[in-house]
Coordinates of C-alpha atoms in Angstrom, one line a residue:
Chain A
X1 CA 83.0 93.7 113.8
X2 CA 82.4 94.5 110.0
X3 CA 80.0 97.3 109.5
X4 CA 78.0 95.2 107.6
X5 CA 77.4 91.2 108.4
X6 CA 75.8 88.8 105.5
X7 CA 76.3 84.8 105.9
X8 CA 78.5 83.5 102.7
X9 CA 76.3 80.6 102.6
X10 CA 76.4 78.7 100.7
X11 CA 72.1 78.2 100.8
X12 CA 71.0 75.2 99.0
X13 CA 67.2 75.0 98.5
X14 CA 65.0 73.3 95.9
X15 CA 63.7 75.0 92.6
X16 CA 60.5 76.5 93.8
X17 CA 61.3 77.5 97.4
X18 CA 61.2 80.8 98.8
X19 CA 64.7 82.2 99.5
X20 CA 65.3 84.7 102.5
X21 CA 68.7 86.7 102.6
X22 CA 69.8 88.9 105.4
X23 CA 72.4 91.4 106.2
X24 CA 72.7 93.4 109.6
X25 CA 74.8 96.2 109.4
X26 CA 75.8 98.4 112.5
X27 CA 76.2 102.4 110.8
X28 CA 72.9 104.2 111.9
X29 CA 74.0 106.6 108.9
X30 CA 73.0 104.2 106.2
X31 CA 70.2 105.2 104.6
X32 CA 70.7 103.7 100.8
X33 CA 69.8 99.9 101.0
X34 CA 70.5 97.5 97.8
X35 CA 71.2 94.2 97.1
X36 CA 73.5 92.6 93.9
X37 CA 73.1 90.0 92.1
X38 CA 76.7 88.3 90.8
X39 CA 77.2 85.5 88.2
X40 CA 79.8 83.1 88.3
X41 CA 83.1 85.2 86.7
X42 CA 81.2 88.1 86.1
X43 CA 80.1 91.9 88.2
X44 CA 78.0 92.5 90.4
X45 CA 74.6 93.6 89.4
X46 CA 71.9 95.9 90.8
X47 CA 69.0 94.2 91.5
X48 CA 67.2 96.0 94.3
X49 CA 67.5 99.3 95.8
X50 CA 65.3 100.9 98.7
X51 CA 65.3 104.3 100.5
X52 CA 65.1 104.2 104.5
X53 CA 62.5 102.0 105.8
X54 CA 60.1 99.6 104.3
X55 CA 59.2 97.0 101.4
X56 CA 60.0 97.0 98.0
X57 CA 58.5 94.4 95.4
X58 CA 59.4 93.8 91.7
X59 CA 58.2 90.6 90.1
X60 CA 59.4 87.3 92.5
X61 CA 61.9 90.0 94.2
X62 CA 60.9 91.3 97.7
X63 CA 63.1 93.8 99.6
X64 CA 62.8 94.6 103.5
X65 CA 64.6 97.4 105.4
X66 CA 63.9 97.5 109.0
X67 CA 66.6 100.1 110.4
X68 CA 65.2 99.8 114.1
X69 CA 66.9 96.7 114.3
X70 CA 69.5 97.6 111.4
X71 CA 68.3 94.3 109.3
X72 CA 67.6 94.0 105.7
X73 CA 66.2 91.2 103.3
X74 CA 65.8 89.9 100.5
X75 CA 63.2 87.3 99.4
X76 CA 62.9 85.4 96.2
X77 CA 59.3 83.5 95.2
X78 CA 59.3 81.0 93.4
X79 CA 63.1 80.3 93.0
X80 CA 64.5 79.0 89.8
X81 CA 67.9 77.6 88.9
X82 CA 68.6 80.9 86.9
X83 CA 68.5 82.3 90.4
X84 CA 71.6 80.9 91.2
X85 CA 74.5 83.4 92.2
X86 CA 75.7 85.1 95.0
X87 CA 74.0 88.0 96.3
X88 CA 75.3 91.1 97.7
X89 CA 74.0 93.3 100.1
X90 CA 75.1 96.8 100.2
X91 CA 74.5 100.5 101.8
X92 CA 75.4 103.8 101.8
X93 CA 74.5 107.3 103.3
X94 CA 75.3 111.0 102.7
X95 CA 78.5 110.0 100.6
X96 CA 76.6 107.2 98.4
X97 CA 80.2 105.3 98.3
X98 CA 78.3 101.4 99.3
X99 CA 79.3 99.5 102.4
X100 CA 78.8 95.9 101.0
X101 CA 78.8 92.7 102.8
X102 CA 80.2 89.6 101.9
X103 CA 77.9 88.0 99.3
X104 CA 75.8 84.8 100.1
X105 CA 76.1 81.9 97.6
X106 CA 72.6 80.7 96.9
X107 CA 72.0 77.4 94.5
X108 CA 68.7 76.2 93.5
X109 CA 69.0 73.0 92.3
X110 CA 66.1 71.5 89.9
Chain B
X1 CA 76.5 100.4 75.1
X2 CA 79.8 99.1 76.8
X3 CA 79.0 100.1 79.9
X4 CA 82.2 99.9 82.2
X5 CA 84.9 98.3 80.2
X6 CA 88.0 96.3 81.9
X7 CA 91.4 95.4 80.0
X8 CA 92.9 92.8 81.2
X9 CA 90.5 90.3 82.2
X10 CA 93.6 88.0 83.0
X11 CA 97.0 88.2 84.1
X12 CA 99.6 86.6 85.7
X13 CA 102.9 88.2 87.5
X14 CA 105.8 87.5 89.3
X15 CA 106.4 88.7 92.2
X16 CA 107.8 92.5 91.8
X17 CA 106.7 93.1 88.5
X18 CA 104.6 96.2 87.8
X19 CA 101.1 96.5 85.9
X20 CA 98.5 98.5 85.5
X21 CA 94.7 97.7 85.0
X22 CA 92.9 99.9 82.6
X23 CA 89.3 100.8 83.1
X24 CA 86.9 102.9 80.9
X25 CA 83.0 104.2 81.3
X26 CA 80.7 105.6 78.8
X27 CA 78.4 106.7 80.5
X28 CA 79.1 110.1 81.6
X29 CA 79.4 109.0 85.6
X30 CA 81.4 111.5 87.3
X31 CA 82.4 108.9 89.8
X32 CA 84.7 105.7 89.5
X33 CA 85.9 103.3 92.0
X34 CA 88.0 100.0 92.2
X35 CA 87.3 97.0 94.1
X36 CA 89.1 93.8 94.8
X37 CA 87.1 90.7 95.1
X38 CA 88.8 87.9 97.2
X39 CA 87.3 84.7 98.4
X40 CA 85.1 85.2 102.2
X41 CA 86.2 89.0 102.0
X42 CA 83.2 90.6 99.9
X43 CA 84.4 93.6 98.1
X44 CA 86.9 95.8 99.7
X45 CA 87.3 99.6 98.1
X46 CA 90.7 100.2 97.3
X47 CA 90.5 103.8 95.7
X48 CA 88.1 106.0 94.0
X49 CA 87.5 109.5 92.6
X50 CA 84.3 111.3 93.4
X51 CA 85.0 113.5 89.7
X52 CA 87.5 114.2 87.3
X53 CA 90.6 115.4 89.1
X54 CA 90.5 113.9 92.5
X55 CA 91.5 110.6 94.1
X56 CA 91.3 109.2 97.5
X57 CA 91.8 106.2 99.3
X58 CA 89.3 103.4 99.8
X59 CA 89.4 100.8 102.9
X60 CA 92.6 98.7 101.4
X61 CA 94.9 101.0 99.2
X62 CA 98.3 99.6 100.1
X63 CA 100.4 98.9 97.8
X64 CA 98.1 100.5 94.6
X65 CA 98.2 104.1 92.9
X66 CA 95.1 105.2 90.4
X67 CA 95.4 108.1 87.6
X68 CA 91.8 109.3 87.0
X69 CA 93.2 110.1 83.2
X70 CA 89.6 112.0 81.9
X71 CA 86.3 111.8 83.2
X72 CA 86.0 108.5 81.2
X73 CA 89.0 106.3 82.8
X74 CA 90.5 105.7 85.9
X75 CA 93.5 102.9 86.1
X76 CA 95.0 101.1 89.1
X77 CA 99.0 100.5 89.2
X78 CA 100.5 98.1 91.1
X79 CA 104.1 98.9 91.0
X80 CA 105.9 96.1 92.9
X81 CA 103.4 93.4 93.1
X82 CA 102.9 90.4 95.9
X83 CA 101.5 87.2 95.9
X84 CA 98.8 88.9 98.2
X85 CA 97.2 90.9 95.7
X86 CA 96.4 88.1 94.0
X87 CA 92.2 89.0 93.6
X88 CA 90.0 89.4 91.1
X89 CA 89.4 93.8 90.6
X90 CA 86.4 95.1 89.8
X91 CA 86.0 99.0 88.2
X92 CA 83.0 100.9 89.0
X93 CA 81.2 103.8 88.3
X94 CA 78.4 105.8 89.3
X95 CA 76.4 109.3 88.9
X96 CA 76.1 110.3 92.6
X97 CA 73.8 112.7 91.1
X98 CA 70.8 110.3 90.9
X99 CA 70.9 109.7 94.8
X100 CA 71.1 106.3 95.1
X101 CA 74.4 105.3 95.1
X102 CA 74.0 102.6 92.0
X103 CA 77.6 101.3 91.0
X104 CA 77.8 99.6 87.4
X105 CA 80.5 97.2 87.2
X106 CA 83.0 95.9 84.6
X107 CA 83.2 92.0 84.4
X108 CA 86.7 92.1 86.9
X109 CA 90.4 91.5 85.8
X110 CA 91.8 88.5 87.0
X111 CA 95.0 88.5 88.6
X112 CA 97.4 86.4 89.9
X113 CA 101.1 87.0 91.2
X114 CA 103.7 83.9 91.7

């Protein structure tokens, strides 16, 4: 079992519907949560980051840590097709090198 | 600002030949890291170096050696390469100093080995 477990997708929804993305991860260390956001043929960009426990907001971006049950997400309002990439989850503790998972293809199509 | 620059962004090699993938921050980061991106497998951490001077090994480092030149480039050799190291590689870096563990990424090399 990878320490970290993110469906590749890919999750097809409809411009204006609310996207959830997940990751479990199994390393009670972690302590650094963030999520990526990579275009097609380009790197991986931060988007979200979050410290232990709890909800993070910025704009149509919502980030959830719940390390009880080692599960993060992210949720996107309002999606648009701009939205479309894959997303990468990622975490790291004491030695800040990220754990990522595998990166869920989401497309919103108009 | 450049950010984290990558050179080549493509290649293609036979099996055996040698390369090496150049990478180069201006951002002050004491830390640099490469990645290989392959299709299902996320990004796997072949080698990095925590600061000027050091290297270790990431998660896949087989068949790769890195030379952390100056605190501005680090560069990944493949010696003998094999049609399984076909990938696209990312370069990171990051200030560990800032606790958060941020990586900034270059825009990848692609590679491919016949």
């Amino acid at each position: 079992q990878k320490e970290v477990e993110q469906d590749p997708g890919p999750l097809s929804v409809p411009e204006g519907a609310i996207v959830s993305l997940n990751c479990t991860y199994s390393n009670s260390a972690f302590q650094y949560f963030m999520w990526y956001r990579q275009y097609s043929r380009k790197g991986p960009e931060l988007l979200m980051y979050t410290y232990s426990s709890g909800n993070k907001e910025d704009g149509r971006f919502t980030a959830q840590v719940d390390k009880s049950s080692k599960y993060i997400s992210l949720f996107i309002r309002d999606s648009q097709p701009s939205d479309s990439a894959t997303y990468l989850c990622a975490m790291s503790g004491g030695s800040y090198i990220p754990t990522f998972g595998r990166g869920t293809s989401l497309i919103v199509h108009p | 600002n450049a950010g984290v620059t990558q050179t080549p962004k493509f290649q293609v090699l036979k099996t055996g030949q040698s390369m090496t993938l150049q990478c180069a921050q201006d951002m002050n980061h004491n830390s640099m890291y490469w990645y290989r991106q392959d299709p299902g497998m996320g990004l796997r951490l072949i080698y990095y170096s925590a600061s000027e001077g050091t290297t270790d090994k990431g998660e896949v480092p087989n068949g790769y050696n890195v030379s952390r030149l100056n605190k501005r480039e680090f560069s990944l050799r493949l010696e003998s390469a094999a049609p399984s190291q076909t990938s696209v590689y990312f370069c990171a870096s990051s200030d560990p100093g800032r606790n958060t563990g941020e990586l900034f990424f270059g825009e990848g090399s692609r590679l491919t080995v016949l």
